[in-house]
Structure formats: C-alpha cells, structure tokens
Amino acid sequence: MSFAVCAAALVVAGCPKPSAPTDDAGVTAPGSEPDVGVDAGPGPASFTLQSMLSDAGLETIPLVGEEEGRPLIDPTSTLELRSTQVLRNYRVRLFDEVDRAMVSDDTAEESPAGLLYRISLPTPLKTGHKYTLVIDAQTGTSMTDAQGREVADLRIPFQVSGEKEKPQPPAKKQKQRRR
C-alpha cells in the first residue's frame, strides 16, 4: 500500500497522523509537511422551497411525497427553490394539475452557498388547484452537483389553499332569425 493510502486510512479511522520529520531545531523538513487530510467537500445537495406571501414574507413549503398529501400554501406568484449545492444539467418546471407546464419568468443565481432559483408567474396560482414543482436532468439521465455527484430527480407537490373556482359556463349562442 502506498503512503498516501495509509495516511488516508488513518485519517478516516480517526487515528493520529504520523508526525513529519524535523531537524535538530524542531523545524519541519521541506517537502515533508504533514497531510491536512482529504477535504470531502460539502455534503449532498439538499433543497428548500418557499413561496412569497402577500406581505413580501416567505413561507416554507414542506418537501413531501405525493403519497403523504399535498401541503397547502397561500396564493402566490413567486416561488423560490434553494439548493445547498450548485447544480449542473438541471431544469426546473412547475406543472399544473393536468401536467401542463406553467408559463413563468425564471432566474437562477449561483453562489458558493448554492443555487437560488426564482420562479415568477404572470398571475398568482389559482386557489384550490394542485401543482407540482419538478427538478430533473435537462439532458441525459441525471443532473449533478458541483462536485460531480449525481443528484436524484425531485418532485414537490403542493396545493393552493381556498375553494376551487368553478369554470364560467359557456356563453349561450343567440339564435339567428330567419327572414
């Protein structure tokens, strides 16, 4: 086994690192500085979803599966998705209850803290209706984080609180009179 592999095994096992050779004055010999350990980087990506309230505050939407029920949110026209990691090869889409993609003006901001993806809708989401936010790979089979790790697709279902509006009845056609 090589020294690097042994040193890495000691770091992982939590054992003390071997000390670097020093000269008579106690100065570490050049090129023999102790390893600081392998930086594993940040953990896997985690997500939060928030909706903008009418008073400009943000409300967190619980991330639950569809089998656990849909959380209720207040009507909104702005959603914010945050990830603790910058993502690569991803797309974010909002679907209505009949799986139609919603029209929106989206912006994405990347920073060392992760990704902020803002969805701005032209009109507020309809009361009583169900929606699903989907984060998945734009091309191929998977999206990845900044470290190249695969990130699983995510579906976030929710429903807007309030009664569902009944559709307007179709306009009656006027009978044309014969002359």
CSV table of N, CA and C in Angstrom, one decimal:
chain,number,residue,atom,x,y,z
A,1,MET,N,0.8,-1.2,0.0
A,1,MET,CA,0.0,0.0,0.0
A,1,MET,C,0.9,1.2,0.0
A,2,SER,N,0.5,2.3,-0.7
A,2,SER,CA,1.3,3.5,-0.7
A,2,SER,C,1.1,4.3,0.5
A,3,PHE,N,2.0,5.2,0.8
A,3,PHE,CA,1.9,6.1,2.0
A,3,PHE,C,0.6,6.9,2.0
A,4,ALA,N,0.3,7.4,0.8
A,4,ALA,CA,-0.9,8.3,0.7
A,4,ALA,C,-2.2,7.5,1.1
A,5,VAL,N,-2.3,6.2,0.7
A,5,VAL,CA,-3.5,5.4,1.0
A,5,VAL,C,-3.5,5.1,2.5
A,6,CYS,N,-2.3,4.8,3.1
A,6,CYS,CA,-2.2,4.5,4.5
A,6,CYS,C,-2.6,5.8,5.3
A,7,ALA,N,-2.1,6.9,4.9
A,7,ALA,CA,-2.4,8.2,5.6
A,7,ALA,C,-3.9,8.5,5.5
A,8,ALA,N,-4.5,8.2,4.4
A,8,ALA,CA,-5.9,8.5,4.2
A,8,ALA,C,-6.7,7.5,5.1
A,9,ALA,N,-6.3,6.3,5.2
A,9,ALA,CA,-6.9,5.3,6.1
A,9,ALA,C,-6.8,5.7,7.5
A,10,LEU,N,-5.7,6.3,7.9
A,10,LEU,CA,-5.6,6.7,9.3
A,10,LEU,C,-6.5,7.9,9.6
A,11,VAL,N,-6.6,8.8,8.6
A,11,VAL,CA,-7.5,10.0,8.8
A,11,VAL,C,-8.9,9.5,8.9
A,12,VAL,N,-9.3,8.6,8.1
A,12,VAL,CA,-10.7,8.2,8.1
A,12,VAL,C,-11.0,7.4,9.4
A,13,ALA,N,-10.0,6.6,9.9
A,13,ALA,CA,-10.2,5.9,11.1
A,13,ALA,C,-10.1,6.7,12.4
A,14,GLY,N,-9.7,7.9,12.2
A,14,GLY,CA,-9.6,8.8,13.4
A,14,GLY,C,-8.4,8.7,14.2
A,15,CYS,N,-7.4,8.0,13.7
A,15,CYS,CA,-6.2,7.8,14.4
A,15,CYS,C,-5.3,9.0,14.2
A,16,PRO,N,-4.3,9.2,15.2
A,16,PRO,CA,-3.5,10.3,15.0
A,16,PRO,C,-2.6,10.2,13.8
A,17,LYS,N,-2.2,11.3,13.1
A,17,LYS,CA,-1.4,11.3,12.0
A,17,LYS,C,0.1,11.1,12.4
A,18,PRO,N,0.9,10.5,11.5
A,18,PRO,CA,2.3,10.4,11.8
A,18,PRO,C,2.9,11.8,11.8
A,19,SER,N,3.8,12.0,12.7
A,19,SER,CA,4.4,13.3,12.7
A,19,SER,C,5.5,13.4,11.6
A,20,ALA,N,5.6,14.7,11.1
A,20,ALA,CA,6.6,14.9,10.0
A,20,ALA,C,8.0,15.0,10.6
A,21,PRO,N,9.0,14.5,9.8
A,21,PRO,CA,10.4,14.6,10.3
A,21,PRO,C,10.8,16.0,10.6
A,22,THR,N,11.5,16.3,11.6
A,22,THR,CA,12.0,17.6,11.9
A,22,THR,C,13.5,17.6,12.1
A,23,ASP,N,14.2,18.7,11.9
A,23,ASP,CA,15.6,18.8,12.2
A,23,ASP,C,15.9,19.0,13.6
A,24,ASP,N,17.2,19.2,14.0
A,24,ASP,CA,17.5,19.4,15.4
A,24,ASP,C,16.9,20.6,16.1
A,25,ALA,N,16.5,21.6,15.3
A,25,ALA,CA,15.9,22.8,15.8
A,25,ALA,C,14.4,22.7,15.9
A,26,GLY,N,13.8,21.5,15.5
A,26,GLY,CA,12.4,21.3,15.6
A,26,GLY,C,11.7,21.9,14.4
A,27,VAL,N,12.4,22.2,13.3
A,27,VAL,CA,11.7,22.8,12.1
A,27,VAL,C,11.4,21.6,11.2
A,28,THR,N,10.2,21.6,10.6
A,28,THR,CA,9.8,20.6,9.7
A,28,THR,C,10.6,20.6,8.5
A,29,ALA,N,11.1,19.4,8.0
A,29,ALA,CA,11.9,19.3,6.8
A,29,ALA,C,11.1,19.7,5.6
A,30,PRO,N,11.6,20.5,4.7
A,30,PRO,CA,10.9,20.9,3.5
A,30,PRO,C,10.4,19.7,2.7
A,31,GLY,N,9.1,19.8,2.2
A,31,GLY,CA,8.6,18.7,1.4
A,31,GLY,C,8.0,17.6,2.3
A,32,SER,N,8.1,17.7,3.6
A,32,SER,CA,7.5,16.6,4.5
A,32,SER,C,6.5,17.2,5.4
A,33,GLU,N,5.8,18.2,5.0
A,33,GLU,CA,4.7,18.8,5.8
A,33,GLU,C,3.6,17.7,6.0
A,34,PRO,N,3.0,17.7,7.2
A,34,PRO,CA,2.0,16.7,7.4
A,34,PRO,C,0.8,16.9,6.5
A,35,ASP,N,0.1,15.8,6.1
A,35,ASP,CA,-1.1,16.0,5.3
A,35,ASP,C,-2.2,16.6,6.2
A,36,VAL,N,-3.0,17.4,5.6
A,36,VAL,CA,-4.0,18.1,6.4
A,36,VAL,C,-5.3,17.2,6.3
A,37,GLY,N,-5.3,16.2,5.5
A,37,GLY,CA,-6.4,15.3,5.3
A,37,GLY,C,-7.1,15.6,4.0
A,38,VAL,N,-7.9,14.7,3.6
A,38,VAL,CA,-8.6,14.9,2.3
A,38,VAL,C,-9.9,15.7,2.6
A,39,ASP,N,-10.1,16.7,1.9
A,39,ASP,CA,-11.4,17.5,2.0
A,39,ASP,C,-12.5,16.9,1.2
A,40,ALA,N,-13.4,16.4,1.9
A,40,ALA,CA,-14.5,15.7,1.2
A,40,ALA,C,-15.5,16.7,0.6
A,41,GLY,N,-15.4,18.0,0.9
A,41,GLY,CA,-16.2,19.0,0.3
A,41,GLY,C,-17.6,19.0,1.0
A,42,PRO,N,-18.5,19.8,0.5
A,42,PRO,CA,-19.8,19.9,1.1
A,42,PRO,C,-20.6,18.6,0.9
A,43,GLY,N,-21.6,18.3,1.8
A,43,GLY,CA,-22.4,17.1,1.7
A,43,GLY,C,-23.3,17.2,0.4
A,44,PRO,N,-24.1,16.2,0.3
A,44,PRO,CA,-25.0,16.1,-0.9
A,44,PRO,C,-26.0,17.3,-0.9
A,45,ALA,N,-26.5,17.6,-2.0
A,45,ALA,CA,-27.4,18.7,-2.2
A,45,ALA,C,-28.7,18.5,-1.4
A,46,SER,N,-29.2,19.5,-0.8
A,46,SER,CA,-30.5,19.5,-0.1
A,46,SER,C,-31.2,20.7,-0.6
A,47,PHE,N,-32.6,20.6,-0.6
A,47,PHE,CA,-33.4,21.6,-1.2
A,47,PHE,C,-34.4,22.2,-0.2
A,48,THR,N,-34.8,23.5,-0.4
A,48,THR,CA,-35.9,24.1,0.3
A,48,THR,C,-36.7,24.8,-0.8
A,49,LEU,N,-38.0,24.9,-0.6
A,49,LEU,CA,-38.9,25.6,-1.5
A,49,LEU,C,-39.7,26.6,-0.6
A,50,GLN,N,-39.8,27.8,-1.1
A,50,GLN,CA,-40.6,28.8,-0.4
A,50,GLN,C,-41.5,29.6,-1.3
A,51,SER,N,-42.6,30.1,-0.8
A,51,SER,CA,-43.5,30.9,-1.6
A,51,SER,C,-43.5,32.3,-1.0
A,52,MET,N,-43.7,33.3,-1.9
A,52,MET,CA,-43.7,34.7,-1.5
A,52,MET,C,-45.1,34.9,-1.0
A,53,LEU,N,-45.3,35.5,0.2
A,53,LEU,CA,-46.6,35.9,0.7
A,53,LEU,C,-46.9,37.3,0.3
A,54,SER,N,-48.2,37.6,0.5
A,54,SER,CA,-48.7,39.0,0.0
A,54,SER,C,-48.0,40.1,0.8
A,55,ASP,N,-47.5,39.8,2.0
A,55,ASP,CA,-46.8,40.9,2.8
A,55,ASP,C,-45.3,40.8,2.5
A,56,ALA,N,-44.8,40.2,1.4
A,56,ALA,CA,-43.4,40.1,1.0
A,56,ALA,C,-42.6,39.1,1.8
A,57,GLY,N,-43.2,38.4,2.8
A,57,GLY,CA,-42.5,37.4,3.5
A,57,GLY,C,-42.4,36.1,2.8
A,58,LEU,N,-41.7,35.2,3.3
A,58,LEU,CA,-41.5,33.9,2.6
A,58,LEU,C,-42.1,32.8,3.5
A,59,GLU,N,-42.8,31.8,2.9
A,59,GLU,CA,-43.4,30.7,3.7
A,59,GLU,C,-42.7,29.4,3.1
A,60,THR,N,-42.2,28.6,4.0
A,60,THR,CA,-41.5,27.3,3.5
A,60,THR,C,-42.6,26.3,3.2
A,61,ILE,N,-42.4,25.6,2.0
A,61,ILE,CA,-43.3,24.6,1.6
A,61,ILE,C,-42.6,23.2,2.0
A,62,PRO,N,-43.3,22.4,2.8
A,62,PRO,CA,-42.7,21.1,3.2
A,62,PRO,C,-42.4,20.3,1.9
A,63,LEU,N,-41.3,19.6,1.9
A,63,LEU,CA,-40.9,18.7,0.8
A,63,LEU,C,-41.4,17.3,1.2
A,64,VAL,N,-42.6,16.9,0.7
A,64,VAL,CA,-43.2,15.6,1.0
A,64,VAL,C,-43.5,14.9,-0.4
A,65,GLY,N,-43.7,13.6,-0.3
A,65,GLY,CA,-44.1,12.9,-1.5
A,65,GLY,C,-45.6,13.0,-1.7
A,66,GLU,N,-46.1,12.7,-2.9
A,66,GLU,CA,-47.5,12.8,-3.1
A,66,GLU,C,-48.3,11.8,-2.3
A,67,GLU,N,-47.7,10.7,-1.9
A,67,GLU,CA,-48.5,9.7,-1.0
A,67,GLU,C,-48.7,10.3,0.4
A,68,GLU,N,-47.9,11.3,0.8
A,68,GLU,CA,-48.1,11.9,2.1
A,68,GLU,C,-49.0,13.0,2.1
A,69,GLY,N,-49.6,13.4,1.0
A,69,GLY,CA,-50.6,14.5,0.9
A,69,GLY,C,-49.8,15.7,0.5
A,70,ARG,N,-50.6,16.7,0.0
A,70,ARG,CA,-50.0,17.9,-0.6
A,70,ARG,C,-50.1,19.0,0.5
A,71,PRO,N,-49.0,19.7,0.8
A,71,PRO,CA,-49.1,20.8,1.7
A,71,PRO,C,-49.9,21.9,1.1
A,72,LEU,N,-50.6,22.7,1.9
A,72,LEU,CA,-51.4,23.9,1.5
A,72,LEU,C,-50.5,25.1,1.6
A,73,ILE,N,-50.6,25.9,0.5
A,73,ILE,CA,-49.9,27.2,0.6
A,73,ILE,C,-50.9,28.3,0.2
A,74,ASP,N,-50.5,29.6,0.6
A,74,ASP,CA,-51.3,30.7,0.2
A,74,ASP,C,-51.1,31.0,-1.2
A,75,PRO,N,-52.1,31.7,-1.9
A,75,PRO,CA,-51.9,32.0,-3.3
A,75,PRO,C,-50.6,32.9,-3.4
A,76,THR,N,-49.9,32.6,-4.5
A,76,THR,CA,-48.6,33.3,-4.7
A,76,THR,C,-48.3,33.4,-6.2
A,77,SER,N,-47.4,34.3,-6.6
A,77,SER,CA,-47.0,34.4,-7.9
A,77,SER,C,-45.5,34.2,-8.0
A,78,THR,N,-44.8,34.0,-6.8
A,78,THR,CA,-43.4,33.8,-6.8
A,78,THR,C,-43.0,32.6,-5.9
A,79,LEU,N,-42.2,31.7,-6.5
A,79,LEU,CA,-41.6,30.6,-5.7
A,79,LEU,C,-40.1,30.7,-5.8
A,80,GLU,N,-39.5,30.3,-4.6
A,80,GLU,CA,-38.0,30.3,-4.6
A,80,GLU,C,-37.5,28.9,-4.2
A,81,LEU,N,-36.7,28.3,-5.0
A,81,LEU,CA,-36.1,27.0,-4.8
A,81,LEU,C,-34.6,27.3,-4.4
A,82,ARG,N,-34.2,26.7,-3.3
A,82,ARG,CA,-32.8,26.8,-2.9
A,82,ARG,C,-32.2,25.5,-2.8
A,83,SER,N,-30.9,25.4,-3.2
A,83,SER,CA,-30.1,24.1,-3.1
A,83,SER,C,-28.8,24.5,-2.4
A,84,THR,N,-28.4,23.6,-1.6
A,84,THR,CA,-27.1,23.8,-0.9
A,84,THR,C,-25.9,23.6,-1.8
A,85,GLN,N,-26.1,23.1,-3.0
A,85,GLN,CA,-25.1,22.9,-4.0
A,85,GLN,C,-25.5,23.6,-5.3
A,86,VAL,N,-24.5,24.0,-6.0
A,86,VAL,CA,-24.7,24.5,-7.4
A,86,VAL,C,-25.0,23.2,-8.2
A,87,LEU,N,-26.0,23.3,-9.1
A,87,LEU,CA,-26.4,22.1,-9.9
A,87,LEU,C,-25.9,22.3,-11.3
A,88,ARG,N,-25.7,21.2,-12.0
A,88,ARG,CA,-25.3,21.1,-13.4
A,88,ARG,C,-26.3,20.2,-14.1
A,89,ASN,N,-26.6,20.6,-15.4
A,89,ASN,CA,-27.5,19.8,-16.2
A,89,ASN,C,-28.9,19.6,-15.6
A,90,TYR,N,-29.5,20.7,-15.1
A,90,TYR,CA,-30.7,20.6,-14.4
A,90,TYR,C,-31.8,21.5,-15.1
A,91,ARG,N,-33.0,21.2,-14.9
A,91,ARG,CA,-34.1,22.1,-15.3
A,91,ARG,C,-35.2,22.1,-14.2
A,92,VAL,N,-35.9,23.2,-14.0
A,92,VAL,CA,-36.9,23.3,-13.0
A,92,VAL,C,-38.2,23.7,-13.8
A,93,ARG,N,-39.2,23.0,-13.5
A,93,ARG,CA,-40.5,23.3,-14.2
A,93,ARG,C,-41.6,23.2,-13.1
A,94,LEU,N,-42.6,24.0,-13.3
A,94,LEU,CA,-43.8,24.0,-12.5
A,94,LEU,C,-45.0,23.5,-13.4
A,95,PHE,N,-45.7,22.4,-12.9
A,95,PHE,CA,-46.8,21.8,-13.6
A,95,PHE,C,-48.1,22.1,-12.9
A,96,ASP,N,-49.2,22.3,-13.6
A,96,ASP,CA,-50.5,22.4,-13.0
A,96,ASP,C,-51.1,21.0,-12.8
A,97,GLU,N,-52.3,20.8,-12.4
A,97,GLU,CA,-52.8,19.5,-12.0
A,97,GLU,C,-53.1,18.6,-13.2
A,98,VAL,N,-53.1,19.2,-14.4
A,98,VAL,CA,-53.2,18.3,-15.6
A,98,VAL,C,-51.9,18.2,-16.4
A,99,ASP,N,-50.8,18.4,-15.6
A,99,ASP,CA,-49.5,18.2,-16.1
A,99,ASP,C,-49.1,19.1,-17.3
A,100,ARG,N,-49.6,20.3,-17.3
A,100,ARG,CA,-49.2,21.3,-18.3
A,100,ARG,C,-48.1,22.2,-17.6
A,101,ALA,N,-47.1,22.5,-18.3
A,101,ALA,CA,-46.0,23.4,-17.7
A,101,ALA,C,-46.6,24.8,-17.7
A,102,MET,N,-46.3,25.4,-16.5
A,102,MET,CA,-46.8,26.8,-16.3
A,102,MET,C,-45.8,27.8,-17.0
A,103,VAL,N,-46.3,28.9,-17.5
A,103,VAL,CA,-45.5,29.9,-18.1
A,103,VAL,C,-45.0,30.8,-16.9
A,104,SER,N,-43.7,31.0,-17.0
A,104,SER,CA,-43.1,31.8,-15.9
A,104,SER,C,-41.8,32.5,-16.4
A,105,ASP,N,-41.4,33.5,-15.6
A,105,ASP,CA,-40.1,34.2,-15.9
A,105,ASP,C,-39.2,33.7,-14.8
A,106,ASP,N,-38.2,32.9,-15.1
A,106,ASP,CA,-37.3,32.3,-14.1
A,106,ASP,C,-35.9,32.9,-14.1
A,107,THR,N,-35.3,33.0,-12.9
A,107,THR,CA,-33.9,33.4,-12.8
A,107,THR,C,-33.2,32.5,-11.9
A,108,ALA,N,-31.9,32.3,-12.1
A,108,ALA,CA,-31.1,31.4,-11.3
A,108,ALA,C,-29.8,32.2,-10.9
A,109,GLU,N,-29.5,32.1,-9.6
A,109,GLU,CA,-28.3,32.7,-9.1
A,109,GLU,C,-27.4,31.7,-8.4
A,110,GLU,N,-26.2,31.5,-8.9
A,110,GLU,CA,-25.3,30.6,-8.3
A,110,GLU,C,-24.3,31.3,-7.4
A,111,SER,N,-24.0,30.7,-6.2
A,111,SER,CA,-23.0,31.3,-5.3
A,111,SER,C,-22.3,30.2,-4.6
A,112,PRO,N,-21.3,30.5,-3.8
A,112,PRO,CA,-20.6,29.4,-3.0
A,112,PRO,C,-21.6,28.7,-2.1
A,113,ALA,N,-22.7,29.4,-1.7
A,113,ALA,CA,-23.7,28.8,-0.8
A,113,ALA,C,-24.6,27.9,-1.5
A,114,GLY,N,-24.6,27.9,-2.8
A,114,GLY,CA,-25.5,27.0,-3.6
A,114,GLY,C,-26.3,27.7,-4.7
A,115,LEU,N,-27.5,27.3,-4.9
A,115,LEU,CA,-28.3,27.8,-6.0
A,115,LEU,C,-29.6,28.4,-5.5
A,116,LEU,N,-29.9,29.6,-6.0
A,116,LEU,CA,-31.2,30.2,-5.7
A,116,LEU,C,-31.9,30.3,-7.1
A,117,TYR,N,-33.1,29.6,-7.2
A,117,TYR,CA,-33.8,29.6,-8.5
A,117,TYR,C,-35.2,30.2,-8.2
A,118,ARG,N,-35.5,31.3,-8.8
A,118,ARG,CA,-36.7,32.1,-8.5
A,118,ARG,C,-37.7,31.9,-9.8
A,119,ILE,N,-38.9,31.5,-9.5
A,119,ILE,CA,-40.0,31.4,-10.5
A,119,ILE,C,-41.0,32.5,-10.3
A,120,SER,N,-41.1,33.4,-11.3
A,120,SER,CA,-42.1,34.5,-11.2
A,120,SER,C,-43.2,34.2,-12.2
A,121,LEU,N,-44.4,34.1,-11.7
A,121,LEU,CA,-45.5,33.8,-12.6
A,121,LEU,C,-46.3,35.0,-12.9
A,122,PRO,N,-46.8,35.1,-14.1
A,122,PRO,CA,-47.5,36.4,-14.5
A,122,PRO,C,-48.8,36.6,-13.7
A,123,THR,N,-49.4,35.6,-13.2
A,123,THR,CA,-50.6,35.7,-12.4
A,123,THR,C,-50.5,34.7,-11.2
A,124,PRO,N,-51.1,35.0,-10.1
A,124,PRO,CA,-51.0,34.1,-8.9
A,124,PRO,C,-51.6,32.7,-9.2
A,125,LEU,N,-51.0,31.7,-8.5
A,125,LEU,CA,-51.5,30.4,-8.7
A,125,LEU,C,-53.0,30.4,-8.2
A,126,LYS,N,-53.8,29.5,-8.9
A,126,LYS,CA,-55.3,29.5,-8.6
A,126,LYS,C,-55.6,28.8,-7.3
A,127,THR,N,-56.5,29.4,-6.6
A,127,THR,CA,-56.9,28.8,-5.3
A,127,THR,C,-57.6,27.4,-5.5
A,128,GLY,N,-57.3,26.5,-4.6
A,128,GLY,CA,-57.9,25.1,-4.7
A,128,GLY,C,-57.2,24.2,-5.7
A,129,HIS,N,-56.3,24.7,-6.5
A,129,HIS,CA,-55.6,23.9,-7.6
A,129,HIS,C,-54.4,23.3,-7.0
A,130,LYS,N,-54.0,22.1,-7.7
A,130,LYS,CA,-52.8,21.4,-7.3
A,130,LYS,C,-51.7,21.7,-8.3
A,131,TYR,N,-50.5,21.7,-7.8
A,131,TYR,CA,-49.3,22.0,-8.6
A,131,TYR,C,-48.2,21.1,-8.2
A,132,THR,N,-47.2,20.9,-9.1
A,132,THR,CA,-46.0,20.1,-8.7
A,132,THR,C,-44.8,20.8,-9.3
A,133,LEU,N,-43.8,21.0,-8.5
A,133,LEU,CA,-42.5,21.5,-9.0
A,133,LEU,C,-41.6,20.4,-9.2
A,134,VAL,N,-41.0,20.3,-10.4
A,134,VAL,CA,-40.1,19.2,-10.8
A,134,VAL,C,-38.7,19.7,-11.1
A,135,ILE,N,-37.7,19.1,-10.4
A,135,ILE,CA,-36.3,19.4,-10.7
A,135,ILE,C,-35.7,18.1,-11.3
A,136,ASP,N,-35.3,18.1,-12.5
A,136,ASP,CA,-34.7,16.9,-13.1
A,136,ASP,C,-33.6,17.3,-14.1
A,137,ALA,N,-33.1,16.2,-14.7
A,137,ALA,CA,-32.0,16.4,-15.7
A,137,ALA,C,-32.5,17.1,-17.0
A,138,GLN,N,-31.7,18.1,-17.5
A,138,GLN,CA,-32.1,18.7,-18.7
A,138,GLN,C,-31.8,17.8,-19.9
A,139,THR,N,-30.7,17.2,-19.9
A,139,THR,CA,-30.3,16.2,-20.9
A,139,THR,C,-29.8,15.0,-20.3
A,140,GLY,N,-29.9,13.8,-20.9
A,140,GLY,CA,-29.4,12.6,-20.4
A,140,GLY,C,-30.3,12.1,-19.2
A,141,THR,N,-29.7,11.3,-18.3
A,141,THR,CA,-30.4,10.6,-17.3
A,141,THR,C,-30.3,11.3,-15.9
A,142,SER,N,-29.2,12.1,-15.7
A,142,SER,CA,-29.1,12.6,-14.4
A,142,SER,C,-28.5,14.0,-14.4
A,143,MET,N,-28.8,14.7,-13.3
A,143,MET,CA,-28.2,16.0,-13.0
A,143,MET,C,-27.1,15.8,-12.0
A,144,THR,N,-26.2,16.7,-11.8
A,144,THR,CA,-25.1,16.5,-10.9
A,144,THR,C,-24.9,17.8,-10.1
A,145,ASP,N,-24.2,17.7,-8.9
A,145,ASP,CA,-23.8,18.9,-8.2
A,145,ASP,C,-22.5,19.4,-8.6
A,146,ALA,N,-21.9,20.4,-8.0
A,146,ALA,CA,-20.7,21.0,-8.4
A,146,ALA,C,-19.5,20.0,-8.2
A,147,GLN,N,-19.6,19.0,-7.3
A,147,GLN,CA,-18.6,18.0,-7.1
A,147,GLN,C,-18.7,16.9,-8.1
A,148,GLY,N,-19.7,16.9,-9.0
A,148,GLY,CA,-19.9,15.8,-10.0
A,148,GLY,C,-20.7,14.7,-9.5
A,149,ARG,N,-21.3,14.8,-8.2
A,149,ARG,CA,-22.1,13.7,-7.7
A,149,ARG,C,-23.5,13.8,-8.3
A,150,GLU,N,-24.1,12.6,-8.6
A,150,GLU,CA,-25.4,12.6,-9.2
A,150,GLU,C,-26.4,13.0,-8.1
A,151,VAL,N,-27.4,13.8,-8.6
A,151,VAL,CA,-28.5,14.3,-7.7
A,151,VAL,C,-29.8,13.7,-8.2
A,152,ALA,N,-30.5,13.0,-7.3
A,152,ALA,CA,-31.8,12.4,-7.7
A,152,ALA,C,-32.8,13.5,-8.1
A,153,ASP,N,-33.7,13.1,-9.1
A,153,ASP,CA,-34.8,14.0,-9.5
A,153,ASP,C,-35.7,14.2,-8.3
A,154,LEU,N,-36.3,15.4,-8.3
A,154,LEU,CA,-37.2,15.7,-7.2
A,154,LEU,C,-38.5,16.2,-7.7
A,155,ARG,N,-39.6,15.8,-7.1
A,155,ARG,CA,-41.0,16.2,-7.3
A,155,ARG,C,-41.5,16.8,-6.0
A,156,ILE,N,-42.0,18.0,-6.1
A,156,ILE,CA,-42.5,18.7,-4.9
A,156,ILE,C,-44.0,19.1,-5.1
A,157,PRO,N,-44.9,18.3,-4.6
A,157,PRO,CA,-46.4,18.6,-4.8
A,157,PRO,C,-46.9,19.5,-3.8
A,158,PHE,N,-47.8,20.4,-4.1
A,158,PHE,CA,-48.5,21.3,-3.2
A,158,PHE,C,-49.8,21.7,-3.8
A,159,GLN,N,-50.6,22.3,-2.9
A,159,GLN,CA,-51.9,22.8,-3.3
A,159,GLN,C,-52.1,24.2,-2.8
A,160,VAL,N,-52.8,25.0,-3.5
A,160,VAL,CA,-53.1,26.4,-3.1
A,160,VAL,C,-54.4,26.3,-2.3
A,161,SER,N,-54.3,27.0,-1.1
A,161,SER,CA,-55.5,27.0,-0.2
A,161,SER,C,-56.6,27.7,-0.8
A,162,GLY,N,-57.8,27.4,-0.3
A,162,GLY,CA,-59.0,28.1,-0.8
A,162,GLY,C,-59.9,27.2,-1.7
A,163,GLU,N,-61.1,27.7,-1.9
A,163,GLU,CA,-62.0,26.9,-2.8
A,163,GLU,C,-61.6,27.0,-4.2
A,164,LYS,N,-61.8,25.9,-4.9
A,164,LYS,CA,-61.5,25.9,-6.4
A,164,LYS,C,-62.6,26.7,-7.1
A,165,GLU,N,-62.2,27.6,-7.9
A,165,GLU,CA,-63.2,28.4,-8.7
A,165,GLU,C,-63.9,27.5,-9.7
A,166,LYS,N,-65.2,27.7,-9.8
A,166,LYS,CA,-65.9,26.9,-10.8
A,166,LYS,C,-65.8,27.6,-12.1
A,167,PRO,N,-65.6,26.8,-13.2
A,167,PRO,CA,-65.4,27.5,-14.5
A,167,PRO,C,-66.7,28.2,-14.9
A,168,GLN,N,-66.6,29.3,-15.6
A,168,GLN,CA,-67.7,30.0,-16.1
A,168,GLN,C,-68.4,29.2,-17.2
A,169,PRO,N,-69.8,29.2,-17.2
A,169,PRO,CA,-70.5,28.4,-18.2
A,169,PRO,C,-70.2,29.1,-19.6
A,170,PRO,N,-70.2,28.3,-20.6
A,170,PRO,CA,-70.0,28.8,-21.9
A,170,PRO,C,-71.1,29.8,-22.3
A,171,ALA,N,-70.8,30.8,-23.1
A,171,ALA,CA,-71.7,31.8,-23.5
A,171,ALA,C,-72.8,31.1,-24.4
A,172,LYS,N,-74.0,31.5,-24.2
A,172,LYS,CA,-75.1,30.9,-25.0
A,172,LYS,C,-75.1,31.6,-26.4
A,173,LYS,N,-75.3,30.8,-27.3
A,173,LYS,CA,-75.3,31.3,-28.7
A,173,LYS,C,-76.7,31.9,-29.0
A,174,GLN,N,-76.7,33.0,-29.6
A,174,GLN,CA,-78.0,33.6,-29.9
A,174,GLN,C,-78.5,33.0,-31.2
A,175,LYS,N,-79.8,32.6,-31.2
A,175,LYS,CA,-80.4,32.1,-32.4
A,175,LYS,C,-80.6,33.2,-33.4
A,176,GLN,N,-80.2,32.8,-34.6
A,176,GLN,CA,-80.4,33.8,-35.7
A,176,GLN,C,-81.8,33.6,-36.2
A,177,ARG,N,-82.4,34.7,-36.5
A,177,ARG,CA,-83.8,34.7,-37.0
A,177,ARG,C,-83.7,34.6,-38.5
A,178,ARG,N,-84.7,33.8,-39.0
A,178,ARG,CA,-84.8,33.7,-40.4
A,178,ARG,C,-85.6,34.8,-41.0
A,179,ARG,N,-85.3,35.2,-42.1
A,179,ARG,CA,-86.1,36.3,-42.7
A,179,ARG,C,-86.8,35.9,-44.0
